[in-house]
């Protein structure tokens, strides 16, 4: 076994351990003296392989989970709380304070992203910057929603002042592959719409939240943001069982989402915003431009080692071009550089989950035993914290790699003669997020596009699958998602339309005019937020 070791540049070395000794509840950073969990990186700091200890985090118990729940419940105070009734402009001001402070923590967060989840430097920087942009875009989108609703409508003699109001207390759980970005794409819209939040960082990528705790504490009123550390089972289960959660916001796997949803005693009250598994296919047609198709399929299958919900997880290639595609694709995969996240031009990086190399190895063995071959020379080379991506062909439906969401560096290729084959597989699949379609003949593409848009929620023409740009809807069918996220849609997902209706008569009109004139209501307002 081996791993890639080169001296770690000074600025990325771990010189002292990071001990997170507080958690955020009721506006206080409460100190924790109880059980702690050690946080390790699968990246070695020494030539002889050894995981690197990064620090410790609290392992809170049920009592602290309930404290966080009570804190959020009080902040909402059945809709009477300061936060849910606050003027939109004032909530926006809190968010602006937060994002300004957040920006000062870029270096610390980026360094921890690299160590905790192994994301390479440019992608870690991108994750941070994209999140900051997301916050600014959310502020703008909320202003626009507010402007659009700063008016009265009148139908059948009834005036209505319609706005989007908060839903209540939100439990927010994000994934380890985008522990900052995807968590914040839930947290930020939930907060800005007036919902207090309980947030538990992902299983990996936990310490990187620490530099932001003070910013959360000082930017929002007490109880609005609660951050707890520990095991999901211990913390999230009693929180859900209380029945006091109004929205479950989770990006992760459907097993956890279903288990948590089932704990809620009044299922009908629970709103859900979920981003779950996917097995996005690429379909390569006979007339596809092979150079760009191979490039896009490399990025699609192996960016961040395939640990993306949007990753291409199976490639369907037409039998007439399969040989050439496999040759070029396998060659390109072997050219990808493996190394630590801060190394120049590194594309493949250590896997943060300790058992992942073994799991991927099992998928390879299973496929080989059922007739597949590894098409690239380096495929399956196993290291202490990595397994080099194996390009597997021919992959058939009885193989585990065909059925399971691998979420790691392995690429199954299936050849097809008739386009109905991938279409039937997609129709049978439990997932329905996106597809990549490679080809150029409009007479072939058009009917395919017309069908594919009904099987998934985004058809990427001659490009790999991805979530961004964040203004576009991010969602999926079947087990892949519940609700839609985009900057604008997320604001809708975390709110509900609520309004004041008033019959058009002198008595009511006088009241409304007075109220608008003296600006006594935070809800009824025709102010235009610049
Ligand atoms: O893990 C799934 C992410 O939503 C993927 O986002 O397509 O920007 O990598 P991305």
Short mmCIF file of C-alpha atoms and ligand atoms in Angstrom, two decimals:
data_model
loop_
_atom_site.label_atom_id
_atom_site.label_comp_id
_atom_site.label_asym_id
_atom_site.label_seq_id
_atom_site.Cartn_x
_atom_site.Cartn_y
_atom_site.Cartn_z
CA UNK A 1 0.00 0.00 0.00
CA UNK A 2 1.17 3.48 -0.66
CA UNK A 3 -0.07 7.01 -0.69
CA UNK A 4 1.08 10.18 -2.31
CA UNK A 5 3.36 12.06 0.02
CA UNK A 6 5.15 15.28 -0.71
CA UNK A 7 6.15 17.91 1.79
CA UNK A 8 3.13 19.92 2.80
CA UNK A 9 3.49 23.64 2.04
CA UNK A 10 3.91 25.74 5.18
CA UNK A 11 0.52 27.47 4.93
CA UNK A 12 -1.38 24.19 4.72
CA UNK A 13 0.37 22.34 7.54
CA UNK A 14 -1.62 21.50 10.66
CA UNK A 15 0.49 23.14 13.32
CA UNK A 16 -1.91 22.93 16.20
CA UNK A 17 -5.04 20.94 16.82
CA UNK A 18 -8.40 22.58 16.48
CA UNK A 19 -10.61 21.91 19.51
CA UNK A 20 -14.20 22.98 19.05
CA UNK A 21 -15.35 23.34 22.63
CA UNK A 22 -18.58 25.29 22.17
CA UNK A 23 -21.92 24.91 20.46
CA UNK A 24 -24.41 27.62 19.58
CA UNK A 25 -27.76 27.66 21.36
CA UNK A 26 -30.04 30.56 22.28
CA UNK A 27 -27.49 33.06 21.02
CA UNK A 28 -24.79 31.76 23.37
CA UNK A 29 -21.66 29.87 22.51
CA UNK A 30 -22.07 27.33 25.30
CA UNK A 31 -19.00 25.59 26.48
CA UNK A 32 -18.96 21.79 26.40
CA UNK A 33 -16.96 19.69 28.81
CA UNK A 34 -18.52 16.30 28.05
CA UNK A 35 -17.69 13.59 25.53
CA UNK A 36 -15.71 14.63 22.46
CA UNK A 37 -15.01 12.97 19.12
CA UNK A 38 -11.66 13.16 17.38
CA UNK A 39 -11.67 14.47 13.83
CA UNK A 40 -9.17 12.79 11.49
CA UNK A 41 -8.17 13.47 7.92
CA UNK A 42 -7.35 10.56 5.63
CA UNK A 43 -4.47 12.72 4.35
CA UNK A 44 -1.15 11.77 5.92
CA UNK A 45 1.27 14.39 7.29
CA UNK A 46 4.11 11.89 7.40
CA UNK A 47 5.90 9.85 4.71
CA UNK A 48 4.79 6.63 6.43
CA UNK A 49 1.02 6.61 6.06
CA UNK A 50 -0.96 7.70 9.08
CA UNK A 51 -4.24 9.61 9.27
CA UNK A 52 -3.81 13.15 10.53
CA UNK A 53 -5.56 14.20 13.71
CA UNK A 54 -7.13 17.61 13.08
CA UNK A 55 -8.91 18.24 16.37
CA UNK A 56 -12.01 17.42 18.36
CA UNK A 57 -15.70 18.26 18.31
CA UNK A 58 -18.37 17.97 21.01
CA UNK A 59 -20.57 14.88 21.09
CA UNK A 60 -23.70 16.42 22.46
CA UNK A 61 -26.53 14.37 23.88
CA UNK A 62 -30.30 14.41 23.86
CA UNK A 63 -30.43 17.11 26.56
CA UNK A 64 -28.48 19.55 24.39
CA UNK A 65 -30.58 18.59 21.35
CA UNK A 66 -33.67 19.59 23.32
CA UNK A 67 -32.02 22.85 24.40
CA UNK A 68 -31.45 23.69 20.75
CA UNK A 69 -35.03 22.77 19.89
CA UNK A 70 -36.43 24.91 22.70
CA UNK A 71 -34.22 27.78 21.69
CA UNK A 72 -35.47 27.66 18.07
CA UNK A 73 -39.07 27.14 19.18
CA UNK A 74 -38.86 30.19 21.45
CA UNK A 75 -37.29 32.27 18.69
CA UNK A 76 -40.30 31.43 16.53
CA UNK A 77 -42.67 31.78 19.49
CA UNK A 78 -45.68 30.57 17.50
CA UNK A 79 -45.03 33.25 14.88
CA UNK A 80 -44.78 36.06 17.47
CA UNK A 81 -40.97 35.98 17.72
CA UNK A 82 -38.74 38.87 16.75
CA UNK A 83 -37.28 37.03 13.74
CA UNK A 84 -40.47 35.83 12.02
CA UNK A 85 -42.16 39.23 12.48
CA UNK A 86 -39.14 41.36 11.63
CA UNK A 87 -39.17 43.78 8.67
CA UNK A 88 -37.73 42.15 5.54
CA UNK A 89 -35.11 44.92 5.31
CA UNK A 90 -33.94 44.19 8.86
CA UNK A 91 -33.57 40.46 8.23
CA UNK A 92 -31.60 41.28 5.10
CA UNK A 93 -29.35 43.56 7.17
CA UNK A 94 -28.58 40.65 9.55
CA UNK A 95 -27.68 38.46 6.57
CA UNK A 96 -25.42 41.18 5.16
CA UNK A 97 -23.61 41.45 8.48
CA UNK A 98 -23.14 37.69 8.48
CA UNK A 99 -21.77 37.45 4.94
CA UNK A 100 -19.31 40.29 5.52
CA UNK A 101 -17.88 38.44 8.53
CA UNK A 102 -17.95 35.13 6.69
CA UNK A 103 -15.77 36.52 3.90
CA UNK A 104 -12.95 37.18 6.38
CA UNK A 105 -12.78 33.42 7.15
CA UNK A 106 -12.10 32.24 3.61
CA UNK A 107 -8.59 30.95 4.15
CA UNK A 108 -9.40 29.01 7.30
CA UNK A 109 -12.48 27.41 5.78
CA UNK A 110 -10.71 26.53 2.52
CA UNK A 111 -7.82 24.91 4.40
CA UNK A 112 -10.22 22.82 6.48
CA UNK A 113 -12.21 21.84 3.38
CA UNK A 114 -9.02 20.40 1.91
CA UNK A 115 -8.05 18.51 5.05
CA UNK A 116 -11.45 17.29 6.12
CA UNK A 117 -12.91 16.13 2.81
CA UNK A 118 -9.91 16.12 0.48
CA UNK A 119 -11.35 18.64 -2.02
CA UNK A 120 -8.62 20.17 -4.17
CA UNK A 121 -7.60 23.80 -3.65
CA UNK A 122 -9.38 25.40 -6.65
CA UNK A 123 -12.59 23.49 -5.92
CA UNK A 124 -12.42 24.33 -2.20
CA UNK A 125 -11.98 27.99 -3.06
CA UNK A 126 -14.82 27.70 -5.52
CA UNK A 127 -17.05 26.11 -2.88
CA UNK A 128 -16.42 29.05 -0.55
CA UNK A 129 -16.80 31.77 -3.19
CA UNK A 130 -19.86 30.18 -4.72
CA UNK A 131 -21.47 30.12 -1.28
CA UNK A 132 -20.75 33.81 -0.70
CA UNK A 133 -22.23 34.58 -4.13
CA UNK A 134 -25.23 32.44 -3.26
CA UNK A 135 -25.88 34.53 -0.16
CA UNK A 136 -25.71 37.80 -2.13
CA UNK A 137 -27.93 36.36 -4.86
CA UNK A 138 -30.41 35.18 -2.22
CA UNK A 139 -30.55 38.67 -0.74
CA UNK A 140 -31.25 40.13 -4.20
CA UNK A 141 -33.87 37.49 -4.99
CA UNK A 142 -35.61 38.13 -1.67
CA UNK A 143 -35.64 41.86 -2.32
CA UNK A 144 -37.29 41.17 -5.67
CA UNK A 145 -39.91 38.89 -4.08
CA UNK A 146 -40.55 41.61 -1.53
CA UNK A 147 -40.85 44.33 -4.18
CA UNK A 148 -43.27 42.20 -6.16
CA UNK A 149 -45.47 41.80 -3.11
CA UNK A 150 -45.30 45.41 -1.90
CA UNK A 151 -48.80 46.10 -3.25
CA UNK A 152 -52.49 45.40 -2.88
CA UNK A 153 -54.60 43.38 -5.26
CA UNK A 154 -58.34 43.66 -5.57
CA UNK A 155 -60.76 41.01 -6.76
CA UNK A 156 -64.51 40.83 -6.22
CA UNK A 157 -64.46 43.75 -3.85
CA UNK A 158 -61.73 42.33 -1.60
CA UNK A 159 -58.26 43.82 -1.24
CA UNK A 160 -55.41 41.42 -0.58
CA UNK A 161 -51.87 42.07 0.54
CA UNK A 162 -50.04 38.83 -0.19
CA UNK A 163 -46.53 37.98 0.98
CA UNK A 164 -44.43 34.93 1.68
CA UNK A 165 -44.18 34.13 5.37
CA UNK A 166 -41.99 31.69 7.32
CA UNK A 167 -43.02 28.09 8.04
CA UNK A 168 -41.55 27.61 11.52
CA UNK A 169 -38.61 25.69 12.94
CA UNK A 170 -36.27 24.10 10.39
CA UNK A 171 -33.95 21.15 11.01
CA UNK A 172 -31.10 21.44 8.55
CA UNK A 173 -28.70 18.62 7.64
CA UNK A 174 -26.17 18.87 4.82
CA UNK A 175 -23.92 16.41 2.97
CA UNK A 176 -20.20 15.77 3.43
CA UNK A 177 -19.26 16.41 -0.22
CA UNK A 178 -20.37 20.04 -0.09
CA UNK A 179 -20.38 20.60 3.67
CA UNK A 180 -20.36 24.37 3.27
CA UNK A 181 -22.12 25.09 0.00
CA UNK A 182 -25.00 22.67 0.00
CA UNK A 183 -25.68 23.11 3.70
CA UNK A 184 -25.84 26.86 3.19
CA UNK A 185 -28.13 26.55 0.18
CA UNK A 186 -30.65 25.23 2.73
CA UNK A 187 -29.69 27.28 5.77
CA UNK A 188 -29.53 30.73 4.17
CA UNK A 189 -32.93 30.75 2.41
CA UNK A 190 -34.55 29.13 5.46
CA UNK A 191 -33.18 31.88 7.70
CA UNK A 192 -33.83 34.86 5.51
CA UNK A 193 -37.49 33.90 5.12
CA UNK A 194 -37.89 34.18 8.90
CA UNK A 195 -37.48 30.57 10.05
CA UNK A 196 -35.28 29.76 13.07
CA UNK A 197 -32.90 26.89 12.31
CA UNK A 198 -31.24 23.98 14.08
CA UNK A 199 -28.23 22.91 12.08
CA UNK A 200 -26.08 19.84 12.57
CA UNK A 201 -22.95 19.75 10.41
CA UNK A 202 -22.38 16.76 8.12
CA UNK A 203 -20.52 13.61 9.29
CA UNK A 204 -17.34 14.88 7.58
CA UNK A 205 -16.50 18.51 7.05
CA UNK A 206 -17.43 19.62 10.55
CA UNK A 207 -14.52 21.71 11.77
CA UNK A 208 -14.81 24.01 8.78
CA UNK A 209 -18.04 25.40 10.27
CA UNK A 210 -16.19 26.47 13.43
CA UNK A 211 -14.64 29.66 12.01
CA UNK A 212 -18.18 30.85 11.25
CA UNK A 213 -19.76 30.26 14.66
CA UNK A 214 -19.06 33.73 15.97
CA UNK A 215 -20.41 35.31 12.81
CA UNK A 216 -23.64 33.35 13.26
CA UNK A 217 -23.81 34.31 16.91
CA UNK A 218 -23.26 38.02 16.41
CA UNK A 219 -25.31 38.51 13.22
CA UNK A 220 -28.67 37.02 14.18
CA UNK A 221 -31.01 37.48 17.16
CA UNK A 222 -30.78 34.85 19.88
CA UNK A 223 -32.21 31.43 19.12
CA UNK A 224 -32.43 32.02 15.37
CA UNK A 225 -29.37 29.92 14.52
CA UNK A 226 -28.58 26.87 16.66
CA UNK A 227 -25.60 24.71 15.82
CA UNK A 228 -25.18 21.31 17.45
CA UNK A 229 -22.50 18.64 17.08
CA UNK A 230 -22.79 14.90 17.48
CA UNK A 231 -24.40 11.79 16.06
CA UNK A 232 -27.52 12.21 13.92
CA UNK A 233 -29.26 9.35 15.73
CA UNK A 234 -28.72 10.94 19.14
CA UNK A 235 -29.58 14.51 18.17
CA UNK A 236 -31.95 14.48 15.22
CA UNK A 237 -34.15 11.59 16.36
CA UNK A 238 -35.52 13.21 19.56
CA UNK A 239 -35.80 16.55 17.80
CA UNK A 240 -38.05 14.99 15.15
CA UNK A 241 -39.98 12.93 17.72
CA UNK A 242 -40.95 16.15 19.51
CA UNK A 243 -43.22 17.02 16.60
CA UNK A 244 -41.98 20.61 16.80
CA UNK A 245 -40.06 20.60 13.53
CA UNK A 246 -41.95 22.28 10.71
CA UNK A 247 -39.42 21.71 7.92
CA UNK A 248 -36.88 18.94 7.41
CA UNK A 249 -34.18 20.28 5.08
CA UNK A 250 -31.74 17.57 4.14
CA UNK A 251 -29.25 16.90 1.41
CA UNK A 252 -27.98 13.36 1.78
CA UNK A 253 -29.44 9.92 1.39
CA UNK A 254 -33.05 8.82 1.29
CA UNK A 255 -32.52 6.26 4.08
CA UNK A 256 -31.79 9.02 6.61
CA UNK A 257 -34.53 11.25 5.18
CA UNK A 258 -37.14 8.48 5.40
CA UNK A 259 -36.04 7.48 8.91
CA UNK A 260 -36.25 11.06 10.18
CA UNK A 261 -39.53 11.76 8.47
CA UNK A 262 -41.00 8.64 10.11
CA UNK A 263 -40.08 9.94 13.57
CA UNK A 264 -42.34 12.97 13.25
CA UNK A 265 -45.62 12.25 15.06
CA UNK A 266 -47.68 14.41 12.66
CA UNK A 267 -46.33 13.67 9.22
CA UNK A 268 -48.83 15.91 7.48
CA UNK A 269 -47.39 18.96 9.25
CA UNK A 270 -43.87 18.32 8.14
CA UNK A 271 -42.65 20.12 5.02
CA UNK A 272 -39.62 18.67 3.36
CA UNK A 273 -36.85 20.03 1.21
CA UNK A 274 -34.70 17.09 0.17
CA UNK A 275 -31.80 16.53 -2.23
CA UNK A 276 -31.09 12.79 -2.38
CA UNK A 277 -29.30 10.12 -4.41
CA UNK A 278 -28.91 10.04 -8.16
CA UNK A 279 -27.41 7.80 -10.82
CA UNK A 280 -27.14 10.26 -13.68
CA UNK A 281 -26.40 8.57 -17.02
CA UNK A 282 -24.58 9.87 -20.05
CA UNK A 283 -25.90 8.74 -23.42
CA UNK A 284 -23.35 8.90 -26.22
CA UNK A 285 -24.94 8.75 -29.69
CA UNK A 286 -23.07 7.58 -32.83
CA UNK A 287 -22.54 11.12 -34.16
CA UNK A 288 -21.25 12.65 -30.91
CA UNK A 289 -18.07 14.68 -31.11
CA UNK A 290 -15.79 12.26 -29.30
CA UNK A 291 -13.13 14.74 -28.19
CA UNK A 292 -15.51 16.97 -26.27
CA UNK A 293 -17.64 14.03 -25.14
CA UNK A 294 -14.64 12.35 -23.54
CA UNK A 295 -13.63 15.63 -21.83
CA UNK A 296 -17.12 16.17 -20.47
CA UNK A 297 -17.44 12.55 -19.34
CA UNK A 298 -14.12 12.77 -17.50
CA UNK A 299 -15.27 15.87 -15.62
CA UNK A 300 -18.73 14.40 -15.11
CA UNK A 301 -17.59 11.08 -13.71
CA UNK A 302 -14.48 12.06 -11.80
CA UNK A 303 -14.57 15.66 -10.55
CA UNK A 304 -14.08 15.41 -6.82
CA UNK A 305 -13.55 11.67 -7.36
CA UNK A 306 -17.17 11.17 -8.40
CA UNK A 307 -18.40 12.23 -4.97
CA UNK A 308 -21.15 14.50 -6.32
CA UNK A 309 -24.84 13.78 -6.42
CA UNK A 310 -24.76 15.18 -9.95
CA UNK A 311 -21.82 13.01 -11.05
CA UNK A 312 -22.23 10.85 -14.15
CA UNK A 313 -22.52 7.40 -12.60
CA UNK A 314 -23.06 5.27 -15.70
CA UNK A 315 -22.06 5.88 -19.32
CA UNK A 316 -24.18 4.43 -22.15
CA UNK A 317 -22.18 4.46 -25.36
CA UNK A 318 -23.53 3.44 -28.76
CA UNK A 319 -21.96 0.19 -29.98
CA UNK A 320 -20.70 1.85 -33.18
CA UNK A 321 -18.35 4.15 -31.23
CA UNK A 322 -17.74 2.16 -28.08
CA UNK A 323 -14.28 0.91 -28.97
CA UNK A 324 -12.92 4.34 -29.80
CA UNK A 325 -14.66 5.98 -26.86
CA UNK A 326 -13.27 3.40 -24.40
CA UNK A 327 -9.76 3.76 -25.79
CA UNK A 328 -9.72 7.54 -25.50
CA UNK A 329 -11.58 7.66 -22.19
CA UNK A 330 -9.38 5.03 -20.48
CA UNK A 331 -6.25 6.84 -21.66
CA UNK A 332 -7.46 10.17 -20.29
CA UNK A 333 -8.40 8.66 -16.94
CA UNK A 334 -4.89 7.28 -16.51
CA UNK A 335 -3.48 10.75 -17.20
CA UNK A 336 -5.36 12.30 -14.25
CA UNK A 337 -3.05 13.37 -11.49
CA UNK A 338 -3.55 12.01 -7.99
CA UNK A 339 -2.18 13.92 -5.01
CA UNK A 340 -2.96 15.98 -1.98
CA UNK A 341 -5.52 18.78 -2.45
CA UNK A 342 -3.02 21.67 -2.43
CA UNK A 343 -0.75 20.15 -5.11
CA UNK A 344 -0.64 21.88 -8.49
CA UNK A 345 -3.07 20.52 -11.13
CA UNK A 346 -4.21 17.68 -8.94
CA UNK A 347 -7.54 16.22 -10.00
CA UNK A 348 -7.86 13.07 -7.93
CA UNK A 349 -7.50 13.43 -4.18
CA UNK A 350 -7.68 11.22 -1.06
CA UNK A 351 -11.11 9.85 -0.24
CA UNK A 352 -12.41 11.21 3.08
CA UNK A 353 -14.36 8.05 3.94
CA UNK A 354 -11.98 5.47 5.35
CA UNK A 355 -13.83 2.43 3.93
CA UNK A 356 -14.47 3.91 0.47
CA UNK A 357 -11.42 2.34 -1.30
CA UNK A 358 -12.50 -1.07 -0.02
CA UNK A 359 -16.10 -0.54 -1.11
CA UNK A 360 -15.02 0.53 -4.60
CA UNK A 361 -12.72 -2.48 -4.75
CA UNK A 362 -15.67 -4.75 -3.97
CA UNK A 363 -17.62 -3.18 -6.84
CA UNK A 364 -14.70 -3.89 -9.17
CA UNK A 365 -14.40 -7.53 -8.01
CA UNK A 366 -18.12 -8.07 -8.41
CA UNK A 367 -18.08 -6.62 -11.95
CA UNK A 368 -15.02 -8.66 -12.96
CA UNK A 369 -16.62 -11.85 -11.67
CA UNK A 370 -19.61 -11.15 -13.93
CA UNK A 371 -17.64 -10.52 -17.10
CA UNK A 372 -16.47 -6.88 -17.06
CA UNK A 373 -12.87 -5.84 -17.67
CA UNK A 374 -10.86 -2.92 -16.35
CA UNK A 375 -10.11 -0.86 -19.45
CA UNK A 376 -7.39 1.42 -18.04
CA UNK A 377 -3.93 0.37 -16.89
CA UNK A 378 -4.10 2.06 -13.49
CA UNK A 379 -7.72 1.18 -12.75
CA UNK A 380 -8.18 -0.27 -9.27
CA UNK A 381 -4.64 0.49 -8.00
CA UNK A 382 -5.29 0.61 -4.31
CA UNK A 383 -3.58 2.97 -1.88
CA UNK A 384 -3.98 3.74 1.81
CA UNK A 385 -6.47 6.53 1.20
CA UNK A 386 -7.41 6.06 -2.45
CA UNK A 387 -8.27 3.68 -5.22
CA UNK A 388 -7.41 4.77 -8.74
CA UNK A 389 -10.58 5.04 -10.89
CA UNK A 390 -11.37 1.83 -12.75
CA UNK A 391 -13.10 2.14 -16.13
CA UNK A 392 -15.27 -0.97 -16.32
CA UNK A 393 -16.63 -2.46 -19.54
CA UNK A 394 -18.90 -4.21 -20.48
CA UNK A 395 -21.14 -3.49 -17.54
CA UNK A 396 -24.41 -5.38 -17.25
CA UNK A 397 -27.52 -4.95 -15.14
CA UNK A 398 -26.67 -7.75 -12.71
CA UNK A 399 -23.54 -5.94 -11.50
CA UNK A 400 -23.55 -3.98 -8.25
CA UNK A 401 -21.85 -1.03 -9.93
CA UNK A 402 -24.82 -0.74 -12.27
CA UNK A 403 -27.34 -0.67 -9.43
CA UNK A 404 -25.63 1.15 -6.57
CA UNK A 405 -24.86 4.86 -6.39
CA UNK A 406 -21.08 4.43 -6.17
CA UNK A 407 -20.33 8.01 -5.09
CA UNK A 408 -16.66 7.42 -5.73
CA UNK A 409 -13.95 6.84 -8.37
CA UNK A 410 -15.27 4.07 -10.62
CA UNK A 411 -16.81 4.38 -14.09
CA UNK A 412 -19.22 1.77 -15.46
CA UNK A 413 -19.69 1.74 -19.24
CA UNK A 414 -22.62 0.03 -20.95
CA UNK A 415 -22.85 -0.39 -24.70
CA UNK A 416 -26.21 -0.09 -26.45
CA UNK A 417 -27.54 -0.83 -29.94
CA UNK A 418 -31.06 0.54 -29.55
CA UNK A 419 -31.79 3.85 -27.79
CA UNK A 420 -34.73 2.16 -26.04
CA UNK A 421 -32.20 0.30 -23.86
CA UNK A 422 -30.94 3.32 -21.85
CA UNK A 423 -34.42 4.85 -21.90
CA UNK A 424 -35.94 1.69 -20.40
CA UNK A 425 -33.21 1.57 -17.75
CA UNK A 426 -33.87 5.17 -16.82
CA UNK A 427 -37.59 4.54 -16.59
CA UNK A 428 -36.96 1.56 -14.28
CA UNK A 429 -34.39 3.39 -12.16
CA UNK A 430 -35.27 4.71 -8.70
CA UNK A 431 -33.62 7.99 -9.59
CA UNK A 432 -34.44 10.87 -11.90
CA UNK A 433 -32.15 13.84 -11.44
CA UNK A 434 -30.30 14.64 -14.71
CA UNK A 435 -28.89 13.12 -17.90
CA UNK A 436 -26.11 14.09 -20.30
CA UNK A 437 -26.92 13.62 -23.95
CA UNK A 438 -24.11 13.66 -26.52
CA UNK A 439 -24.88 13.93 -30.25
CA UNK A 440 -25.81 16.45 -32.97
CA UNK A 441 -28.42 15.15 -35.41
CA UNK A 442 -31.56 17.11 -34.54
CA UNK A 443 -33.85 14.38 -35.86
CA UNK A 444 -32.36 11.92 -33.37
CA UNK A 445 -31.95 14.41 -30.55
CA UNK A 446 -35.37 16.05 -30.63
CA UNK A 447 -37.60 13.06 -29.83
CA UNK A 448 -35.04 11.94 -27.26
CA UNK A 449 -35.05 15.31 -25.52
CA UNK A 450 -38.86 15.26 -25.51
CA UNK A 451 -38.80 11.96 -23.62
CA UNK A 452 -35.79 12.59 -21.38
CA UNK A 453 -37.24 15.79 -19.89
CA UNK A 454 -40.02 13.58 -18.54
CA UNK A 455 -37.63 11.05 -17.00
CA UNK A 456 -35.29 13.53 -15.28
CA UNK A 457 -35.31 17.24 -14.45
CA UNK A 458 -32.38 18.50 -16.51
CA UNK A 459 -31.09 17.32 -19.87
CA UNK A 460 -27.52 18.49 -20.44
CA UNK A 461 -26.81 18.71 -24.14
CA UNK A 462 -23.21 17.79 -24.91
CA UNK A 463 -22.07 18.57 -21.40
CA UNK A 464 -21.72 16.85 -18.06
CA UNK A 465 -24.38 17.13 -15.35
CA UNK A 466 -24.14 19.82 -12.71
CA UNK A 467 -26.16 21.80 -10.23
CA UNK A 468 -25.12 25.29 -11.27
CA UNK A 469 -25.62 28.03 -12.25
CA UNK A 470 -27.53 28.35 -9.00
CA UNK A 471 -30.28 30.44 -10.54
CA UNK A 472 -31.53 27.35 -12.37
CA UNK A 473 -33.89 24.83 -10.76
CA UNK A 474 -32.11 22.00 -8.98
CA UNK A 475 -34.43 19.08 -8.37
CA UNK A 476 -35.16 15.49 -9.32
CA UNK A 477 -37.89 12.92 -9.80
CA UNK A 478 -38.58 9.71 -7.86
CA UNK A 479 -36.06 9.10 -5.03
CA UNK A 480 -33.72 11.92 -6.13
CA UNK A 481 -35.33 14.98 -4.57
CA UNK A 482 -38.32 16.53 -2.93
CA UNK A 483 -38.91 20.19 -3.64
CA UNK A 484 -36.91 22.48 -5.88
CA UNK A 485 -33.84 24.50 -5.06
CA UNK A 486 -32.46 27.46 -6.96
CA UNK A 487 -31.79 30.86 -5.49
CA UNK A 488 -35.40 31.86 -6.12
CA UNK A 489 -37.11 28.48 -5.62
CA UNK A 490 -35.39 27.88 -2.28
CA UNK A 491 -36.99 31.06 -0.94
CA UNK A 492 -40.35 29.67 -1.99
CA UNK A 493 -39.61 26.22 -0.53
CA UNK A 494 -38.95 27.70 2.92
CA UNK A 495 -42.01 29.91 3.02
CA UNK A 496 -45.74 29.94 2.46
CA UNK A 497 -48.06 32.50 0.90
CA UNK A 498 -50.01 34.27 3.60
CA UNK A 499 -52.09 37.41 3.30
CA UNK A 500 -54.33 40.06 4.76
CA UNK A 501 -57.73 40.40 3.10
CA UNK A 502 -59.93 43.42 3.55
CA UNK A 503 -63.32 44.28 2.02
CA UNK A 504 -63.24 47.47 0.02
CA UNK A 505 -65.20 49.85 2.25
CA UNK A 506 -64.51 53.19 3.80
CA UNK A 507 -64.02 51.80 7.29
CA UNK A 508 -61.34 49.27 6.29
CA UNK A 509 -59.67 51.52 3.73
CA UNK A 510 -59.16 54.22 6.33
CA UNK A 511 -57.48 51.69 8.65
CA UNK A 512 -55.18 50.44 5.91
CA UNK A 513 -54.26 53.93 4.79
CA UNK A 514 -53.45 54.92 8.36
CA UNK A 515 -51.43 51.81 8.95
CA UNK A 516 -49.44 52.29 5.74
CA UNK A 517 -48.92 55.95 6.45
CA UNK A 518 -47.61 55.42 9.98
CA UNK A 519 -45.72 52.20 9.04
CA UNK A 520 -46.99 50.39 12.10
CA UNK A 521 -47.03 46.88 10.56
CA UNK A 522 -43.97 44.99 9.41
CA UNK A 523 -46.12 42.77 7.19
CA UNK A 524 -48.37 45.33 5.55
CA UNK A 525 -45.96 47.58 3.77
CA UNK A 526 -45.69 48.99 0.26
CA UNK A 527 -42.12 50.20 0.76
CA UNK A 528 -39.79 49.43 -2.10
CA UNK A 529 -36.54 47.90 -0.83
CA UNK A 530 -33.60 49.18 -2.84
O1 LIG B 1 -23.61 16.69 -4.65
C1 LIG B 1 -24.31 17.27 -5.47
C2 LIG B 1 -24.14 18.70 -5.77
O2 LIG B 1 -25.36 19.37 -5.82
C3 LIG B 1 -23.46 18.89 -7.04
O3 LIG B 1 -23.24 20.18 -7.31
O4 LIG B 1 -22.98 19.88 -9.74
O5 LIG B 1 -22.15 21.93 -8.62
O6 LIG B 1 -21.00 19.74 -8.26
P1 LIG B 1 -22.28 20.45 -8.58
#
